Amino acid sequence: MKVSVYGAGNQDLYVNQLKLPEKFGGEPPYGGSRMAIEFAKAGHDVVLAEPNKNIMSDDLWKKVEDAGVKVVSDDIEAAKHGEVHILFTPFGKATFNIAKNIVEHVPENAVICNTCTVSPVVLYYSLEPILRTKRKDVGISSMHPAAVPGTPQHGHYVIGGKTTDGKELATEEQINKLVELAKSAGKEAYVVPADVSSVVADMGSLVTAVALAGVLDYYSVGRKVIKAPKKMIEHQIIMVLQTMASLVETSGIEGLLKALNPELLIKTASSMHLLEEQKDLDAALEILKNLDEELKKEAKNAEIKPTTLVAAQSLVKEIKTLIGGAAAEGAIKRSARKLFEH
Amino acid sequence: MIDRALIELNKTEGIKGSMVVGKDGLVIASQLPGNIDAELVGAMASASFGAAERTAAELGMGNLEQTMIEGEHGKVLMVDAGEGILVVLADAKVNLGLIRITMKRTAEKIKAMF
């Protein structure tokens, strides 16, 4: 298989700041360059595009090239090579710019995959004018390592499949190609809905894990102890998650903290300690009691900006009723792009 | 191809510009005057055409064929073009009959191109 990887990975971040060799093990190079090495060792024809040669030392570049990876500095050269394109690129706008730069040059039926912090769905929206007109053959998915390549924890890839509402951003054949690529490198392949992949694979999975534990804890207490109706519990969970998400969107973490008032929250949440074992709640209360002083100060000075606390799915249903499915979907796409692309 | 059809359409007297947008507002082709934000107008056209479509359906009027927005200084006409909407910007005082016929012909051509 012909594979193009974009971005070697910031070795200074991995080795000196995160201290991965000491904490997790493995050895440099970490990141995109390690992915490229592993794919090449699995017998694939791999090109690694990295415009910044200084991102790694010469001995690390030698390791990459000794594995059989062709290193180029030009994204377009890499674009013309691969049937699979993996963006191990900097966070945010840079990734979208690289994707827009390469999409018209990739071979027929190629698939472009994100890795960190970009949702394949938002990447699709961002490229949609081209994907729906000039390059209908190109697929979008994710080839998310969901750990740092090069560490022992990286034993899997998260691949974005059909979205939860059934949209195919990539063909079945393109998805299968990614599964095959992951397996050939000795990794487990998890195909998950494309709109869920970032939530379980990105660094934000920390939030997902903790929030999910909280949701399940309340579900358990609500059903077993309080014996509340399932619908009521679900409504309260929706209210909590939507309120928190909306506040983060308008007012940032500091505004969220100010609006939620940790002192008050400790008092109310303590009274929900109704089972003997509620380790997640114990941990949460402990964290809230010992908040960082700097963060508290920032929260005190924060502004809670006007926030529309909406029931997202119900709102979508209402808009679809008023202006129709296609127009509503367009509005949703544009708002997602505005929120996440810039 | 679609651009060529729009350029041809724009030659009709009174038409200031035209565009084709997907039903979701994605701009497929645009031949609008340079000072107009095509992406924004595309999104608005999709929302207003969609709302008109839903209203027609709710009132039992069948499939929507055309909508028109009349302003003091001009008109916007939108007709169904299959997967897309053909949007035309026209002067305030125009021969609407002629524009409607020309738009219908262009919409048929566009339908065949999708």
Coordinates of C-alpha atoms in Angstrom, one line a residue:
Chain A
M1 CA 0.0 0.0 0.0
K2 CA 1.2 3.5 -0.7
V3 CA 1.0 5.6 2.4
S4 CA 1.7 9.4 2.9
V5 CA 2.2 10.7 6.4
Y6 CA 2.3 14.4 7.0
G7 CA 4.2 15.7 10.0
A8 CA 7.1 13.9 11.8
G9 CA 5.9 14.9 15.3
N10 CA 7.3 17.4 17.8
Q11 CA 10.2 15.4 19.5
D12 CA 11.0 18.2 21.9
L13 CA 7.4 18.0 23.2
Y14 CA 7.5 14.2 23.5
V15 CA 11.0 13.8 25.0
N16 CA 11.7 16.9 26.9
Q17 CA 8.3 18.2 28.0
L18 CA 6.2 15.1 28.3
K19 CA 9.2 12.9 29.2
L20 CA 7.7 9.9 27.4
P21 CA 10.8 7.7 27.5
E22 CA 10.7 7.8 31.3
K23 CA 7.0 7.8 31.8
F24 CA 5.7 5.4 29.2
G25 CA 8.8 3.9 27.6
G26 CA 9.5 3.4 24.0
E27 CA 12.1 5.4 22.2
P28 CA 12.2 8.4 19.8
P29 CA 11.2 9.2 17.2
Y30 CA 7.7 9.4 18.5
G31 CA 4.6 10.5 16.6
G32 CA 4.2 10.7 12.8
S33 CA 7.7 9.6 12.1
R34 CA 7.2 6.5 14.2
M35 CA 3.9 5.8 12.3
A36 CA 5.8 6.1 9.1
I37 CA 8.6 3.7 10.3
E38 CA 6.0 1.1 11.5
F39 CA 4.1 1.2 8.2
A40 CA 7.4 0.9 6.2
K41 CA 8.5 -2.0 8.3
A42 CA 5.1 -3.6 7.6
G43 CA 6.1 -3.6 3.9
H44 CA 4.3 -0.5 2.7
D45 CA 5.7 2.2 0.4
V46 CA 5.8 5.2 2.8
V47 CA 6.5 8.9 2.2
L48 CA 6.8 11.3 5.2
A49 CA 6.3 15.0 4.5
E50 CA 7.9 17.3 6.9
P51 CA 8.8 20.9 5.9
N52 CA 10.7 21.6 9.1
K53 CA 13.8 19.4 9.1
N54 CA 14.8 20.8 12.5
I55 CA 11.9 19.1 14.2
M56 CA 14.2 16.1 14.7
S57 CA 17.9 15.4 15.1
D58 CA 19.9 13.9 12.2
D59 CA 20.2 10.5 14.0
L60 CA 16.4 10.3 14.3
W61 CA 16.0 11.2 10.6
K62 CA 18.5 8.4 9.8
K63 CA 16.3 6.0 11.7
V64 CA 13.3 7.0 9.6
E65 CA 15.2 6.7 6.3
D66 CA 16.9 3.4 7.4
A67 CA 13.4 2.0 7.8
G68 CA 12.8 2.6 4.1
V69 CA 10.7 5.8 4.5
K70 CA 11.1 8.4 1.8
V71 CA 11.3 11.9 3.4
V72 CA 10.1 14.9 1.5
S73 CA 9.6 18.5 2.5
D74 CA 6.8 19.2 0.0
D75 CA 3.2 18.2 0.9
I76 CA 2.2 18.1 -2.7
E77 CA 4.9 15.5 -3.5
A78 CA 3.5 13.4 -0.7
A79 CA -0.1 14.0 -1.9
K80 CA 0.7 12.6 -5.3
H81 CA 2.2 9.4 -3.7
G82 CA -0.3 7.9 -1.3
E83 CA -3.6 6.0 -1.5
V84 CA -3.8 6.6 2.2
H85 CA -2.9 10.1 3.6
I86 CA -2.5 10.6 7.3
L87 CA -2.3 14.1 8.8
F88 CA -0.1 14.0 11.8
T89 CA -0.1 17.8 11.6
P90 CA -0.2 20.7 14.1
F91 CA -3.5 21.4 15.9
G92 CA -6.2 23.5 14.4
K93 CA -6.1 25.6 11.3
A94 CA -2.8 24.2 10.0
T95 CA -4.3 20.8 9.5
F96 CA -7.2 22.2 7.5
N97 CA -4.9 24.2 5.4
I98 CA -2.7 21.2 4.6
A99 CA -5.8 19.1 3.8
K100 CA -7.1 21.8 1.4
N101 CA -3.6 22.0 -0.1
I102 CA -3.3 18.3 -0.9
V103 CA -6.9 17.2 -1.7
E104 CA -6.8 18.1 -5.4
H105 CA -3.5 16.3 -5.9
V106 CA -4.2 12.9 -4.3
P107 CA -4.6 9.8 -6.6
E108 CA -8.1 8.6 -7.5
N109 CA -10.0 6.9 -4.6
A110 CA -7.4 8.1 -2.0
V111 CA -8.5 8.5 1.6
I112 CA -7.4 11.4 3.8
C113 CA -7.3 10.8 7.6
N114 CA -7.0 13.0 10.5
T115 CA -5.2 12.0 13.7
C116 CA -5.2 14.4 16.7
T117 CA -7.8 17.1 17.7
V118 CA -9.6 17.3 14.4
S119 CA -12.9 15.5 13.9
P120 CA -13.1 13.7 10.6
V121 CA -16.6 15.2 10.2
V122 CA -15.3 18.8 10.6
L123 CA -12.5 17.9 8.2
Y124 CA -15.1 16.7 5.7
Y125 CA -17.2 19.9 6.1
S126 CA -14.1 21.9 5.6
L127 CA -13.2 20.1 2.3
E128 CA -16.8 19.6 1.2
P129 CA -16.9 22.2 -1.7
I130 CA -14.1 20.2 -3.4
L131 CA -15.3 16.8 -2.3
R132 CA -18.8 17.3 -3.7
T133 CA -17.7 18.8 -7.0
K134 CA -14.2 18.1 -8.2
R135 CA -13.1 15.1 -6.0
K136 CA -16.1 12.9 -5.3
D137 CA -13.8 9.9 -5.2
V138 CA -11.8 11.0 -2.2
G139 CA -12.8 9.7 1.2
I140 CA -12.4 11.2 4.7
S141 CA -11.8 9.2 7.8
S142 CA -9.5 9.1 10.8
M143 CA -6.4 6.9 11.4
H144 CA -6.2 8.0 15.0
P145 CA -3.4 6.4 17.0
A146 CA -5.2 7.3 20.3
A147 CA -1.8 7.2 22.0
V148 CA 1.6 8.5 21.1
P149 CA 3.1 6.3 18.3
G150 CA 6.3 4.9 19.7
T151 CA 5.0 4.3 23.2
P152 CA 4.0 0.8 24.3
Q153 CA 0.4 2.1 24.8
H154 CA 0.1 2.5 21.1
G155 CA -1.4 -0.8 20.1
H156 CA -4.4 0.4 18.2
Y157 CA -5.9 2.8 15.7
V158 CA -9.3 4.5 15.8
I159 CA -10.8 4.6 12.3
G160 CA -13.8 6.8 11.5
G161 CA -16.6 4.9 9.8
K162 CA -20.2 5.8 8.9
T163 CA -21.5 8.7 11.0
T164 CA -24.2 8.1 13.6
D165 CA -26.8 9.4 11.1
G166 CA -25.5 7.1 8.4
K167 CA -23.4 9.4 6.3
E168 CA -20.5 7.8 4.5
L169 CA -17.5 10.1 4.5
A170 CA -15.4 7.3 3.0
T171 CA -16.4 4.2 1.1
E172 CA -16.4 0.8 2.7
E173 CA -13.4 -0.1 0.5
Q174 CA -11.5 2.9 1.8
I175 CA -12.3 2.1 5.4
N176 CA -11.3 -1.5 4.9
K177 CA -8.0 -0.3 3.5
L178 CA -7.3 1.6 6.8
V179 CA -8.2 -1.5 8.8
E180 CA -5.9 -3.6 6.7
L181 CA -3.1 -1.0 7.2
A182 CA -3.5 -0.9 10.9
K183 CA -3.5 -4.7 11.2
S184 CA -0.5 -5.0 9.0
A185 CA 1.5 -2.9 11.4
G186 CA 0.4 -5.2 14.2
K187 CA -2.2 -2.8 15.7
E188 CA -5.8 -3.4 16.6
A189 CA -8.3 -1.5 14.5
Y190 CA -11.4 0.1 16.1
V191 CA -13.9 1.4 13.5
V192 CA -16.2 3.8 15.3
P193 CA -18.8 6.3 14.0
A194 CA -16.8 9.2 12.5
D195 CA -18.6 11.8 14.7
V196 CA -17.6 9.8 17.8
S197 CA -14.0 9.1 16.9
S198 CA -12.5 12.3 18.3
V199 CA -14.4 11.9 21.6
V200 CA -12.9 8.5 22.3
A201 CA -9.5 8.9 20.6
D202 CA -8.3 12.4 21.1
M203 CA -6.7 13.9 24.2
G204 CA -10.2 14.9 25.2
S205 CA -10.8 11.3 26.0
L206 CA -9.7 12.3 29.5
V207 CA -12.9 14.3 29.7
T208 CA -15.0 11.6 28.1
A209 CA -13.8 9.0 30.6
V210 CA -14.4 11.1 33.7
A211 CA -17.7 12.5 32.5
L212 CA -18.9 9.0 31.4
A213 CA -18.0 7.7 34.9
G214 CA -20.1 10.5 36.4
V215 CA -23.0 9.8 34.1
L216 CA -22.9 6.1 35.0
D217 CA -22.6 6.8 38.7
Y218 CA -25.7 9.1 38.7
Y219 CA -27.5 6.5 36.5
S220 CA -26.7 3.8 39.1
V221 CA -27.6 5.9 42.1
G222 CA -30.7 7.3 40.4
R223 CA -32.1 3.9 39.4
K224 CA -31.0 1.7 42.4
V225 CA -31.2 4.1 45.4
I226 CA -33.5 7.0 44.4
K227 CA -35.5 4.8 42.1
A228 CA -36.2 7.7 39.8
P229 CA -37.7 7.1 36.3
K230 CA -35.0 6.5 33.6
K231 CA -36.3 9.4 31.5
M232 CA -36.0 11.8 34.3
I233 CA -32.4 10.8 34.9
E234 CA -31.6 11.1 31.2
H235 CA -33.1 14.6 31.1
Q236 CA -31.0 15.7 34.1
I237 CA -27.8 14.3 32.4
I238 CA -28.7 16.1 29.2
M239 CA -29.2 19.3 31.1
V240 CA -25.8 19.0 32.9
L241 CA -23.8 18.2 29.8
Q242 CA -25.5 20.7 27.6
T243 CA -25.1 23.5 30.2
M244 CA -21.5 22.8 30.7
A245 CA -20.7 22.5 27.0
S246 CA -22.6 25.8 26.3
L247 CA -20.8 27.6 29.0
V248 CA -17.4 26.4 27.8
E249 CA -18.3 27.5 24.3
T250 CA -19.2 31.1 25.3
S251 CA -17.3 31.8 28.5
G252 CA -14.3 29.4 28.5
I253 CA -13.2 27.2 31.4
E254 CA -12.9 30.2 33.8
G255 CA -16.4 31.4 33.0
L256 CA -17.7 27.8 33.5
L257 CA -16.1 27.6 36.9
K258 CA -17.5 31.0 38.0
A259 CA -21.0 30.0 36.8
L260 CA -20.9 26.6 38.5
N261 CA -19.5 27.9 41.8
P262 CA -17.4 25.0 43.1
E263 CA -18.1 25.8 46.7
L264 CA -21.8 25.4 46.2
L265 CA -21.3 22.3 44.0
I266 CA -19.3 20.6 46.7
K267 CA -22.2 21.0 49.1
T268 CA -24.9 19.7 46.7
A269 CA -22.8 16.9 45.1
S270 CA -21.8 15.6 48.6
S271 CA -25.5 14.9 49.3
M272 CA -25.5 12.6 46.2
H273 CA -23.1 10.2 47.9
L274 CA -25.7 7.6 48.4
L275 CA -23.8 4.4 47.7
E276 CA -20.8 3.1 49.7
E277 CA -18.6 3.0 46.6
Q278 CA -18.6 6.2 44.6
K279 CA -15.0 6.6 43.9
D280 CA -15.5 9.0 41.0
L281 CA -17.5 11.3 43.2
D282 CA -15.0 11.1 46.0
A283 CA -12.2 12.0 43.5
A284 CA -14.3 14.9 42.0
L285 CA -15.1 16.4 45.5
E286 CA -11.4 16.2 46.4
I287 CA -10.4 18.0 43.2
L288 CA -13.0 20.7 43.7
K289 CA -11.9 21.2 47.4
N290 CA -8.3 21.6 46.3
L291 CA -8.6 23.8 43.3
D292 CA -5.5 25.6 42.1
E293 CA -5.4 29.1 43.5
E294 CA -4.4 30.7 40.2
L295 CA -7.4 29.1 38.5
K296 CA -9.7 30.3 41.3
K297 CA -8.4 33.8 40.8
E298 CA -9.0 33.6 37.1
A299 CA -12.5 32.3 37.6
K300 CA -13.3 35.1 40.0
N301 CA -12.4 37.7 37.4
A302 CA -14.0 35.8 34.5
E303 CA -17.0 37.0 32.6
I304 CA -20.0 34.8 32.1
K305 CA -21.0 35.6 28.6
P306 CA -24.5 35.3 27.2
T307 CA -25.2 31.6 26.7
T308 CA -28.1 29.9 25.0
L309 CA -28.7 26.7 26.9
V310 CA -30.3 24.7 24.2
A311 CA -31.4 21.1 23.8
A312 CA -29.3 20.6 20.7
Q313 CA -31.1 17.5 19.2
S314 CA -34.5 19.0 19.9
L315 CA -33.5 22.3 18.3
V316 CA -32.2 20.5 15.2
K317 CA -35.5 18.7 14.9
E318 CA -37.4 22.0 15.2
I319 CA -35.2 23.7 12.5
K320 CA -35.6 20.7 10.2
T321 CA -39.4 21.1 10.6
L322 CA -39.2 24.8 9.7
I323 CA -36.7 24.9 6.9
G324 CA -36.3 21.2 5.8
G325 CA -33.7 18.6 6.3
A326 CA -31.1 19.7 3.7
A327 CA -31.1 23.4 4.7
A328 CA -30.9 22.5 8.4
E329 CA -28.0 20.1 7.7
G330 CA -26.2 22.9 5.9
A331 CA -26.7 25.3 8.8
I332 CA -25.4 22.6 11.2
K333 CA -22.3 22.0 9.0
R334 CA -21.5 25.7 8.7
S335 CA -21.8 26.2 12.5
A336 CA -19.6 23.2 13.2
R337 CA -17.0 24.5 10.8
K338 CA -17.1 28.0 12.4
L339 CA -16.8 26.5 15.9
F340 CA -14.0 24.0 15.3
E341 CA -12.1 25.1 12.2
H342 CA -10.8 28.4 13.4
Chain B
M1 CA -20.2 23.5 -17.2
I2 CA -22.7 25.0 -14.7
D3 CA -20.7 28.3 -14.7
R4 CA -21.2 28.5 -18.5
A5 CA -25.0 28.0 -18.1
L6 CA -25.0 30.8 -15.5
I7 CA -22.9 33.2 -17.7
E8 CA -25.5 32.5 -20.5
L9 CA -28.4 33.2 -18.1
N10 CA -26.8 36.5 -16.9
K11 CA -27.1 37.8 -20.4
T12 CA -30.9 38.1 -20.0
E13 CA -31.9 41.7 -19.6
G14 CA -32.4 42.7 -16.0
I15 CA -30.4 39.9 -14.4
K16 CA -27.5 41.1 -12.3
G17 CA -26.1 37.7 -11.2
S18 CA -26.9 34.1 -10.6
M19 CA -25.8 31.1 -8.6
V20 CA -26.5 27.4 -8.0
V21 CA -26.5 26.2 -4.4
G22 CA -27.0 22.8 -3.0
K23 CA -30.2 22.4 -1.0
D24 CA -27.9 22.6 2.0
G25 CA -26.5 25.9 1.0
L26 CA -23.2 24.7 -0.5
V27 CA -22.2 27.0 -3.3
I28 CA -21.8 24.8 -6.5
A29 CA -21.3 27.7 -8.9
S30 CA -21.5 31.4 -8.7
Q31 CA -21.7 34.3 -11.2
L32 CA -22.6 37.1 -8.7
P33 CA -21.3 40.6 -8.6
G34 CA -18.0 40.8 -6.8
N35 CA -19.3 42.7 -3.8
I36 CA -21.6 39.9 -2.7
D37 CA -20.6 37.2 -0.2
A38 CA -21.7 34.1 -2.2
E39 CA -21.3 31.7 0.7
L40 CA -23.6 33.8 2.9
V41 CA -26.2 34.3 0.2
G42 CA -26.0 30.6 -0.6
A43 CA -26.8 29.7 3.0
M44 CA -29.6 32.3 3.2
A45 CA -31.1 31.0 -0.1
S46 CA -31.0 27.5 1.2
A47 CA -32.8 28.5 4.4
S48 CA -35.5 30.6 2.7
F49 CA -36.1 28.1 -0.1
G50 CA -36.3 25.3 2.5
A51 CA -38.8 27.3 4.6
A52 CA -40.9 28.0 1.5
E53 CA -40.8 24.3 0.5
R54 CA -41.9 23.3 4.0
T55 CA -44.7 25.9 4.0
A56 CA -46.0 24.7 0.6
A57 CA -46.0 21.1 1.8
E58 CA -47.7 22.0 5.0
L59 CA -50.4 23.9 3.1
G60 CA -50.9 21.0 0.7
M61 CA -49.6 23.0 -2.3
G62 CA -47.3 20.2 -3.6
N63 CA -43.7 20.6 -4.7
L64 CA -42.4 24.1 -4.5
E65 CA -41.5 25.5 -8.0
Q66 CA -40.3 29.0 -7.3
T67 CA -39.9 31.6 -4.6
M68 CA -39.4 35.3 -5.0
I69 CA -38.2 38.0 -2.7
E70 CA -39.1 41.5 -3.7
G71 CA -37.1 44.4 -2.4
E72 CA -37.2 48.1 -3.1
H73 CA -34.2 47.9 -5.3
G74 CA -34.3 44.4 -6.7
K75 CA -35.7 40.9 -6.8
V76 CA -34.3 37.5 -5.9
L77 CA -35.8 34.5 -7.7
M78 CA -35.2 30.9 -6.8
V79 CA -36.3 27.8 -8.7
D80 CA -35.8 24.2 -7.9
A81 CA -32.9 22.7 -9.9
G82 CA -33.0 19.1 -8.7
E83 CA -30.3 18.6 -6.1
G84 CA -29.7 22.4 -6.1
I85 CA -31.5 25.7 -6.2
L86 CA -31.0 28.2 -9.0
V87 CA -30.8 31.7 -7.6
V88 CA -31.1 34.8 -9.7
L89 CA -30.6 38.5 -8.7
A90 CA -32.6 40.8 -10.8
D91 CA -33.4 44.6 -11.1
A92 CA -36.5 45.9 -9.5
K93 CA -38.2 46.6 -12.8
V94 CA -37.8 43.5 -15.0
N95 CA -39.8 41.4 -17.4
L96 CA -40.6 38.6 -14.9
G97 CA -42.1 36.4 -17.5
L98 CA -39.0 36.3 -19.6
I99 CA -36.8 35.7 -16.6
R100 CA -39.0 32.9 -15.4
I101 CA -38.8 31.1 -18.8
T102 CA -35.1 31.6 -19.0
M103 CA -34.6 30.3 -15.4
K104 CA -36.7 27.3 -16.1
R105 CA -34.6 26.4 -19.1
T106 CA -31.4 26.9 -17.2
A107 CA -32.7 24.8 -14.3
E108 CA -33.4 21.9 -16.6
K109 CA -29.8 22.1 -18.0
I110 CA -28.5 22.2 -14.4
K111 CA -30.5 19.2 -13.3
A112 CA -28.9 17.2 -16.2
M113 CA -25.4 18.3 -15.0
F114 CA -25.7 17.1 -11.4

